């Protein structure tokens, strides 16, 4: 009987000590505990979305890694200045690396998405059609306008105007998908569907537009275009989706490291074209062509933003849709235009506008990412 009473007393004291420890921890959460007095449940370190946290707070190092996207505008600006003043820092990153780099960015989007997101995107045919109109109707009209102005108003050589028109004839850029992902993540699948559709049909539309605007029919490599879509868009996103579906613990482990790597890759994609084509920008016509290209892209960004606000004003996510369509209209595959100019035009001046567009399209797009992301945070 005495032994039972002694056991009950020990159990009571043990519970009291445990309660005192918890009360002390609640009063002073910063208090340090020894391993003997406080055992950590490591299973609680992982939140539902895979982020590592301690007592509900994200670990400082992982928080810095995951928030590194906020440094993207500064990194892009730094890479721009470095490419201008020291081109060899980026000239090694040639076109052969561009497709794998964009593929990595698409993989990052896939890891942070699910197949349901893409199924939902296909349920918005009106928005997809609006993106297509922006790519192959609004933008070519702007290209024709600025191409004509370059010769009639500014007295630039005719091949420069042809280069501006050629830029307006190509499909959307994969960087627009990543820009949308940084600004409005739920809209990324819709942006990818828009860009993939414009890229797939560019095989037929780009030669037709070039014939109408420039008077020269440009043969486009159908197999090469399809292969590009598969390598840069379909395969990386599918890999990310499958990894997220069947191995979520792997995604949880690599997800914190994707933002800093994506920032680094984006800086390369922006700095390399500038470093490689810096001679075109500083040429005798460079600054004037630069001004025209900036005006062309700025007009496309503005029209792409405000027109959807008129036609989709009743949509609950109209602002996010406006930003998405602005990226889709203002950013295009200038590298494709550059390749077509070098291959099918004898005059080297035709390639100058696409070369400058490759740089300015990226800089202007990610400047909007910075402004819109900051506005969302403050609001």
PDB file of C-alpha atoms in Angstrom, residues 68-282:
ATOM      1  CA  UNK A  68      15.829  35.306 -52.528  1.00  0.00           C
ATOM      2  CA  UNK A  69      13.433  36.077 -55.400  1.00  0.00           C
ATOM      3  CA  UNK A  70      13.061  39.519 -53.825  1.00  0.00           C
ATOM      4  CA  UNK A  71      16.679  40.199 -54.836  1.00  0.00           C
ATOM      5  CA  UNK A  72      15.968  39.473 -58.506  1.00  0.00           C
ATOM      6  CA  UNK A  73      15.654  43.132 -59.661  1.00  0.00           C
ATOM      7  CA  UNK A  74      18.943  44.037 -57.972  1.00  0.00           C
ATOM      8  CA  UNK A  75      20.691  41.002 -59.439  1.00  0.00           C
ATOM      9  CA  UNK A  76      19.330  41.762 -62.916  1.00  0.00           C
ATOM     10  CA  UNK A  77      20.515  45.367 -62.639  1.00  0.00           C
ATOM     11  CA  UNK A  78      23.938  44.233 -61.455  1.00  0.00           C
ATOM     12  CA  UNK A  79      24.232  41.710 -64.288  1.00  0.00           C
ATOM     13  CA  UNK A  80      23.232  44.406 -66.786  1.00  0.00           C
ATOM     14  CA  UNK A  81      25.955  46.785 -65.607  1.00  0.00           C
ATOM     15  CA  UNK A  82      28.500  43.974 -65.481  1.00  0.00           C
ATOM     16  CA  UNK A  83      27.611  42.867 -69.013  1.00  0.00           C
ATOM     17  CA  UNK A  84      28.051  46.424 -70.324  1.00  0.00           C
ATOM     18  CA  UNK A  85      31.335  47.258 -68.601  1.00  0.00           C
ATOM     19  CA  UNK A  86      32.872  43.768 -68.641  1.00  0.00           C
ATOM     20  CA  UNK A  87      31.249  41.644 -71.387  1.00  0.00           C
ATOM     21  CA  UNK A  88      33.586  38.619 -70.927  1.00  0.00           C
ATOM     22  CA  UNK A  89      31.796  37.906 -67.648  1.00  0.00           C
ATOM     23  CA  UNK A  90      28.772  36.704 -69.673  1.00  0.00           C
ATOM     24  CA  UNK A  91      29.981  35.962 -73.200  1.00  0.00           C
ATOM     25  CA  UNK A  92      30.743  32.354 -72.201  1.00  0.00           C
ATOM     26  CA  UNK A  93      26.994  31.828 -71.708  1.00  0.00           C
ATOM     27  CA  UNK A  94      26.235  31.301 -75.392  1.00  0.00           C
ATOM     28  CA  UNK A  95      22.968  30.280 -77.067  1.00  0.00           C
ATOM     29  CA  UNK A  96      23.748  26.607 -76.477  1.00  0.00           C
ATOM     30  CA  UNK A  97      23.114  27.124 -72.739  1.00  0.00           C
ATOM     31  CA  UNK A  98      19.958  29.176 -73.145  1.00  0.00           C
ATOM     32  CA  UNK A  99      17.564  26.272 -73.682  1.00  0.00           C
ATOM     33  CA  UNK A 100      18.766  24.303 -70.603  1.00  0.00           C
ATOM     34  CA  UNK A 101      18.581  27.491 -68.523  1.00  0.00           C
ATOM     35  CA  UNK A 102      14.977  28.172 -69.542  1.00  0.00           C
ATOM     36  CA  UNK A 103      14.225  24.488 -68.984  1.00  0.00           C
ATOM     37  CA  UNK A 104      15.454  24.800 -65.403  1.00  0.00           C
ATOM     38  CA  UNK A 105      13.156  27.788 -64.818  1.00  0.00           C
ATOM     39  CA  UNK A 106      10.225  25.771 -66.173  1.00  0.00           C
ATOM     40  CA  UNK A 107      11.199  22.872 -63.890  1.00  0.00           C
ATOM     41  CA  UNK A 108      11.023  25.244 -60.922  1.00  0.00           C
ATOM     42  CA  UNK A 109       7.518  26.245 -61.996  1.00  0.00           C
ATOM     43  CA  UNK A 110       6.504  22.581 -62.291  1.00  0.00           C
ATOM     44  CA  UNK A 111       7.798  21.736 -58.814  1.00  0.00           C
ATOM     45  CA  UNK A 112       5.638  24.509 -57.372  1.00  0.00           C
ATOM     46  CA  UNK A 113       2.517  23.546 -59.370  1.00  0.00           C
ATOM     47  CA  UNK A 114       0.176  20.591 -59.784  1.00  0.00           C
ATOM     48  CA  UNK A 115      -1.635  19.014 -62.706  1.00  0.00           C
ATOM     49  CA  UNK A 116      -4.876  20.524 -61.392  1.00  0.00           C
ATOM     50  CA  UNK A 117      -3.477  24.009 -62.008  1.00  0.00           C
ATOM     51  CA  UNK A 118      -3.016  23.244 -65.712  1.00  0.00           C
ATOM     52  CA  UNK A 119      -6.441  21.634 -66.009  1.00  0.00           C
ATOM     53  CA  UNK A 120      -7.931  24.805 -64.533  1.00  0.00           C
ATOM     54  CA  UNK A 121      -5.976  26.889 -67.058  1.00  0.00           C
ATOM     55  CA  UNK A 122      -7.621  25.052 -69.972  1.00  0.00           C
ATOM     56  CA  UNK A 123     -11.007  26.005 -68.535  1.00  0.00           C
ATOM     57  CA  UNK A 124     -10.307  29.641 -69.497  1.00  0.00           C
ATOM     58  CA  UNK A 125     -10.404  29.604 -73.313  1.00  0.00           C
ATOM     59  CA  UNK A 126     -11.307  33.306 -73.497  1.00  0.00           C
ATOM     60  CA  UNK A 127      -8.155  34.276 -71.611  1.00  0.00           C
ATOM     61  CA  UNK A 128      -6.035  31.942 -73.767  1.00  0.00           C
ATOM     62  CA  UNK A 129      -7.532  33.486 -76.899  1.00  0.00           C
ATOM     63  CA  UNK A 130      -6.823  36.984 -75.546  1.00  0.00           C
ATOM     64  CA  UNK A 131      -3.178  36.036 -75.055  1.00  0.00           C
ATOM     65  CA  UNK A 132      -3.037  34.733 -78.618  1.00  0.00           C
ATOM     66  CA  UNK A 133      -4.534  37.958 -79.957  1.00  0.00           C
ATOM     67  CA  UNK A 134      -1.944  39.941 -78.035  1.00  0.00           C
ATOM     68  CA  UNK A 135       0.878  37.851 -79.486  1.00  0.00           C
ATOM     69  CA  UNK A 136      -0.104  37.662 -83.139  1.00  0.00           C
ATOM     70  CA  UNK A 137      -2.400  40.651 -83.766  1.00  0.00           C
ATOM     71  CA  UNK A 138      -1.608  43.487 -81.332  1.00  0.00           C
ATOM     72  CA  UNK A 139       2.146  42.978 -81.334  1.00  0.00           C
ATOM     73  CA  UNK A 140       2.564  42.665 -85.148  1.00  0.00           C
ATOM     74  CA  UNK A 141       0.532  45.854 -85.613  1.00  0.00           C
ATOM     75  CA  UNK A 142       2.844  47.644 -83.187  1.00  0.00           C
ATOM     76  CA  UNK A 143       5.876  46.174 -84.945  1.00  0.00           C
ATOM     77  CA  UNK A 144       4.635  47.393 -88.302  1.00  0.00           C
ATOM     78  CA  UNK A 145       3.951  50.865 -86.866  1.00  0.00           C
ATOM     79  CA  UNK A 146       7.385  51.275 -85.264  1.00  0.00           C
ATOM     80  CA  UNK A 147       9.091  49.676 -88.276  1.00  0.00           C
ATOM     81  CA  UNK A 148       7.546  52.242 -90.609  1.00  0.00           C
ATOM     82  CA  UNK A 149       8.354  55.078 -88.181  1.00  0.00           C
ATOM     83  CA  UNK A 150      12.012  54.039 -88.042  1.00  0.00           C
ATOM     84  CA  UNK A 151      12.420  54.812 -91.740  1.00  0.00           C
ATOM     85  CA  UNK A 152       9.920  57.610 -92.380  1.00  0.00           C
ATOM     86  CA  UNK A 153      10.267  59.599 -89.138  1.00  0.00           C
ATOM     87  CA  UNK A 154      13.786  58.838 -87.906  1.00  0.00           C
ATOM     88  CA  UNK A 155      15.465  58.193 -91.244  1.00  0.00           C
ATOM     89  CA  UNK A 156      16.948  54.839 -90.262  1.00  0.00           C
ATOM     90  CA  UNK A 157      17.863  52.285 -92.948  1.00  0.00           C
ATOM     91  CA  UNK A 158      15.035  50.067 -94.173  1.00  0.00           C
ATOM     92  CA  UNK A 159      16.650  46.841 -92.815  1.00  0.00           C
ATOM     93  CA  UNK A 160      16.310  48.262 -89.286  1.00  0.00           C
ATOM     94  CA  UNK A 161      12.551  48.594 -89.774  1.00  0.00           C
ATOM     95  CA  UNK A 162      12.458  45.032 -91.113  1.00  0.00           C
ATOM     96  CA  UNK A 163      14.241  43.878 -87.955  1.00  0.00           C
ATOM     97  CA  UNK A 164      11.652  45.571 -85.721  1.00  0.00           C
ATOM     98  CA  UNK A 165       8.832  43.952 -87.701  1.00  0.00           C
ATOM     99  CA  UNK A 166      10.560  40.592 -87.478  1.00  0.00           C
ATOM    100  CA  UNK A 167      10.660  40.874 -83.675  1.00  0.00           C
ATOM    101  CA  UNK A 168       6.889  41.387 -83.653  1.00  0.00           C
ATOM    102  CA  UNK A 169       6.261  38.248 -85.750  1.00  0.00           C
ATOM    103  CA  UNK A 170       7.709  35.633 -83.385  1.00  0.00           C
ATOM    104  CA  UNK A 171       6.023  33.736 -80.576  1.00  0.00           C
ATOM    105  CA  UNK A 172       5.959  34.402 -76.838  1.00  0.00           C
ATOM    106  CA  UNK A 173       8.990  34.045 -74.594  1.00  0.00           C
ATOM    107  CA  UNK A 174       9.352  31.388 -71.909  1.00  0.00           C
ATOM    108  CA  UNK A 175      10.694  34.105 -69.610  1.00  0.00           C
ATOM    109  CA  UNK A 176       7.161  35.527 -69.524  1.00  0.00           C
ATOM    110  CA  UNK A 177       6.066  32.309 -67.793  1.00  0.00           C
ATOM    111  CA  UNK A 178       8.669  32.758 -65.086  1.00  0.00           C
ATOM    112  CA  UNK A 179       7.840  36.462 -64.711  1.00  0.00           C
ATOM    113  CA  UNK A 180       4.187  35.513 -64.209  1.00  0.00           C
ATOM    114  CA  UNK A 181       5.189  32.832 -61.707  1.00  0.00           C
ATOM    115  CA  UNK A 182       7.094  35.412 -59.637  1.00  0.00           C
ATOM    116  CA  UNK A 183       4.254  37.944 -59.735  1.00  0.00           C
ATOM    117  CA  UNK A 184       1.116  35.768 -59.653  1.00  0.00           C
ATOM    118  CA  UNK A 185       2.021  32.085 -59.070  1.00  0.00           C
ATOM    119  CA  UNK A 186      -1.531  30.752 -59.638  1.00  0.00           C
ATOM    120  CA  UNK A 187      -1.456  32.286 -63.124  1.00  0.00           C
ATOM    121  CA  UNK A 188       1.759  30.538 -64.193  1.00  0.00           C
ATOM    122  CA  UNK A 189      -0.001  27.488 -65.760  1.00  0.00           C
ATOM    123  CA  UNK A 190      -2.242  29.803 -67.800  1.00  0.00           C
ATOM    124  CA  UNK A 191       0.811  31.737 -69.000  1.00  0.00           C
ATOM    125  CA  UNK A 192       2.567  28.497 -69.948  1.00  0.00           C
ATOM    126  CA  UNK A 193      -0.457  27.339 -71.961  1.00  0.00           C
ATOM    127  CA  UNK A 194      -0.551  30.697 -73.801  1.00  0.00           C
ATOM    128  CA  UNK A 195       3.158  30.658 -74.636  1.00  0.00           C
ATOM    129  CA  UNK A 196       3.126  27.006 -75.685  1.00  0.00           C
ATOM    130  CA  UNK A 197       0.183  27.618 -78.026  1.00  0.00           C
ATOM    131  CA  UNK A 198       1.812  30.643 -79.644  1.00  0.00           C
ATOM    132  CA  UNK A 199       5.112  28.777 -79.996  1.00  0.00           C
ATOM    133  CA  UNK A 200       3.469  25.717 -81.543  1.00  0.00           C
ATOM    134  CA  UNK A 201       1.508  27.735 -84.096  1.00  0.00           C
ATOM    135  CA  UNK A 202       4.439  30.085 -84.829  1.00  0.00           C
ATOM    136  CA  UNK A 203       5.605  27.431 -87.269  1.00  0.00           C
ATOM    137  CA  UNK A 204       2.814  28.630 -89.573  1.00  0.00           C
ATOM    138  CA  UNK A 205       2.003  32.126 -88.286  1.00  0.00           C
ATOM    139  CA  UNK A 206       5.521  33.618 -88.203  1.00  0.00           C
ATOM    140  CA  UNK A 207       6.244  32.962 -91.917  1.00  0.00           C
ATOM    141  CA  UNK A 208       2.817  34.357 -92.834  1.00  0.00           C
ATOM    142  CA  UNK A 209       3.292  37.512 -90.768  1.00  0.00           C
ATOM    143  CA  UNK A 210       6.797  38.055 -92.099  1.00  0.00           C
ATOM    144  CA  UNK A 211       5.409  37.800 -95.629  1.00  0.00           C
ATOM    145  CA  UNK A 212       2.647  40.328 -94.897  1.00  0.00           C
ATOM    146  CA  UNK A 213       4.779  42.841 -92.979  1.00  0.00           C
ATOM    147  CA  UNK A 214       8.240  42.517 -94.518  1.00  0.00           C
ATOM    148  CA  UNK A 215       7.415  41.010 -97.912  1.00  0.00           C
ATOM    149  CA  UNK A 216       9.719  38.034 -97.333  1.00  0.00           C
ATOM    150  CA  UNK A 217       8.492  34.542 -96.511  1.00  0.00           C
ATOM    151  CA  UNK A 218      10.757  32.986 -93.912  1.00  0.00           C
ATOM    152  CA  UNK A 219      10.904  29.182 -93.734  1.00  0.00           C
ATOM    153  CA  UNK A 220      10.781  28.025 -90.129  1.00  0.00           C
ATOM    154  CA  UNK A 221      12.163  24.680 -88.976  1.00  0.00           C
ATOM    155  CA  UNK A 222       9.039  22.784 -87.889  1.00  0.00           C
ATOM    156  CA  UNK A 223      10.929  19.931 -86.257  1.00  0.00           C
ATOM    157  CA  UNK A 224      13.241  22.357 -84.504  1.00  0.00           C
ATOM    158  CA  UNK A 225      10.302  24.371 -83.157  1.00  0.00           C
ATOM    159  CA  UNK A 226       8.522  21.283 -81.828  1.00  0.00           C
ATOM    160  CA  UNK A 227      11.760  19.970 -80.340  1.00  0.00           C
ATOM    161  CA  UNK A 228      12.305  23.336 -78.647  1.00  0.00           C
ATOM    162  CA  UNK A 229       8.853  23.237 -77.046  1.00  0.00           C
ATOM    163  CA  UNK A 230       9.419  19.698 -75.797  1.00  0.00           C
ATOM    164  CA  UNK A 231      12.867  20.429 -74.360  1.00  0.00           C
ATOM    165  CA  UNK A 232      12.257  23.856 -72.851  1.00  0.00           C
ATOM    166  CA  UNK A 233       8.632  23.648 -71.713  1.00  0.00           C
ATOM    167  CA  UNK A 234       6.936  20.243 -71.763  1.00  0.00           C
ATOM    168  CA  UNK A 235       9.676  17.956 -70.421  1.00  0.00           C
ATOM    169  CA  UNK A 236      10.879  20.158 -67.499  1.00  0.00           C
ATOM    170  CA  UNK A 237       7.364  21.046 -66.321  1.00  0.00           C
ATOM    171  CA  UNK A 238       6.241  17.410 -66.572  1.00  0.00           C
ATOM    172  CA  UNK A 239       9.294  16.324 -64.573  1.00  0.00           C
ATOM    173  CA  UNK A 240       8.494  18.900 -61.888  1.00  0.00           C
ATOM    174  CA  UNK A 241       4.833  17.888 -61.729  1.00  0.00           C
ATOM    175  CA  UNK A 242       5.657  14.163 -61.480  1.00  0.00           C
ATOM    176  CA  UNK A 243       8.264  14.806 -58.814  1.00  0.00           C
ATOM    177  CA  UNK A 244       5.774  16.874 -56.841  1.00  0.00           C
ATOM    178  CA  UNK A 245       3.092  14.199 -57.243  1.00  0.00           C
ATOM    179  CA  UNK A 246       5.016  11.023 -56.422  1.00  0.00           C
ATOM    180  CA  UNK A 247       8.010  12.263 -54.403  1.00  0.00           C
ATOM    181  CA  UNK A 248       6.787  15.297 -52.427  1.00  0.00           C
ATOM    182  CA  UNK A 249       9.520  14.837 -49.826  1.00  0.00           C
ATOM    183  CA  UNK A 250      12.161  15.399 -52.524  1.00  0.00           C
ATOM    184  CA  UNK A 251      10.354  18.579 -53.600  1.00  0.00           C
ATOM    185  CA  UNK A 252      10.284  19.716 -49.984  1.00  0.00           C
ATOM    186  CA  UNK A 253      14.043  19.195 -49.788  1.00  0.00           C
ATOM    187  CA  UNK A 254      14.963  21.011 -53.022  1.00  0.00           C
ATOM    188  CA  UNK A 255      12.265  23.704 -53.044  1.00  0.00           C
ATOM    189  CA  UNK A 256      14.171  26.163 -50.765  1.00  0.00           C
ATOM    190  CA  UNK A 257      17.169  26.074 -53.111  1.00  0.00           C
ATOM    191  CA  UNK A 258      15.225  26.725 -56.319  1.00  0.00           C
ATOM    192  CA  UNK A 259      14.683  30.496 -55.812  1.00  0.00           C
ATOM    193  CA  UNK A 260      18.394  31.456 -55.486  1.00  0.00           C
ATOM    194  CA  UNK A 261      19.318  29.171 -58.379  1.00  0.00           C
ATOM    195  CA  UNK A 262      16.502  30.637 -60.468  1.00  0.00           C
ATOM    196  CA  UNK A 263      17.705  34.169 -59.713  1.00  0.00           C
ATOM    197  CA  UNK A 264      21.215  33.202 -60.831  1.00  0.00           C
ATOM    198  CA  UNK A 265      19.953  31.570 -64.046  1.00  0.00           C
ATOM    199  CA  UNK A 266      17.731  34.568 -64.817  1.00  0.00           C
ATOM    200  CA  UNK A 267      20.691  36.908 -64.377  1.00  0.00           C
ATOM    201  CA  UNK A 268      22.612  34.833 -66.925  1.00  0.00           C
ATOM    202  CA  UNK A 269      19.699  34.885 -69.374  1.00  0.00           C
ATOM    203  CA  UNK A 270      19.558  38.682 -69.121  1.00  0.00           C
ATOM    204  CA  UNK A 271      23.278  39.477 -69.002  1.00  0.00           C
ATOM    205  CA  UNK A 272      24.492  37.107 -71.716  1.00  0.00           C
ATOM    206  CA  UNK A 273      22.528  38.552 -74.672  1.00  0.00           C
ATOM    207  CA  UNK A 274      23.555  42.049 -73.616  1.00  0.00           C
ATOM    208  CA  UNK A 275      27.236  41.107 -73.363  1.00  0.00           C
ATOM    209  CA  UNK A 276      27.196  39.255 -76.688  1.00  0.00           C
ATOM    210  CA  UNK A 277      25.388  42.069 -78.555  1.00  0.00           C
ATOM    211  CA  UNK A 278      26.834  45.087 -76.736  1.00  0.00           C
ATOM    212  CA  UNK A 279      28.539  46.250 -79.956  1.00  0.00           C
ATOM    213  CA  UNK A 280      25.152  46.557 -81.660  1.00  0.00           C
ATOM    214  CA  UNK A 281      23.818  48.751 -78.871  1.00  0.00           C
ATOM    215  CA  UNK A 282      26.785  51.131 -78.904  1.00  0.00           C
TER     216      UNK A 282
END
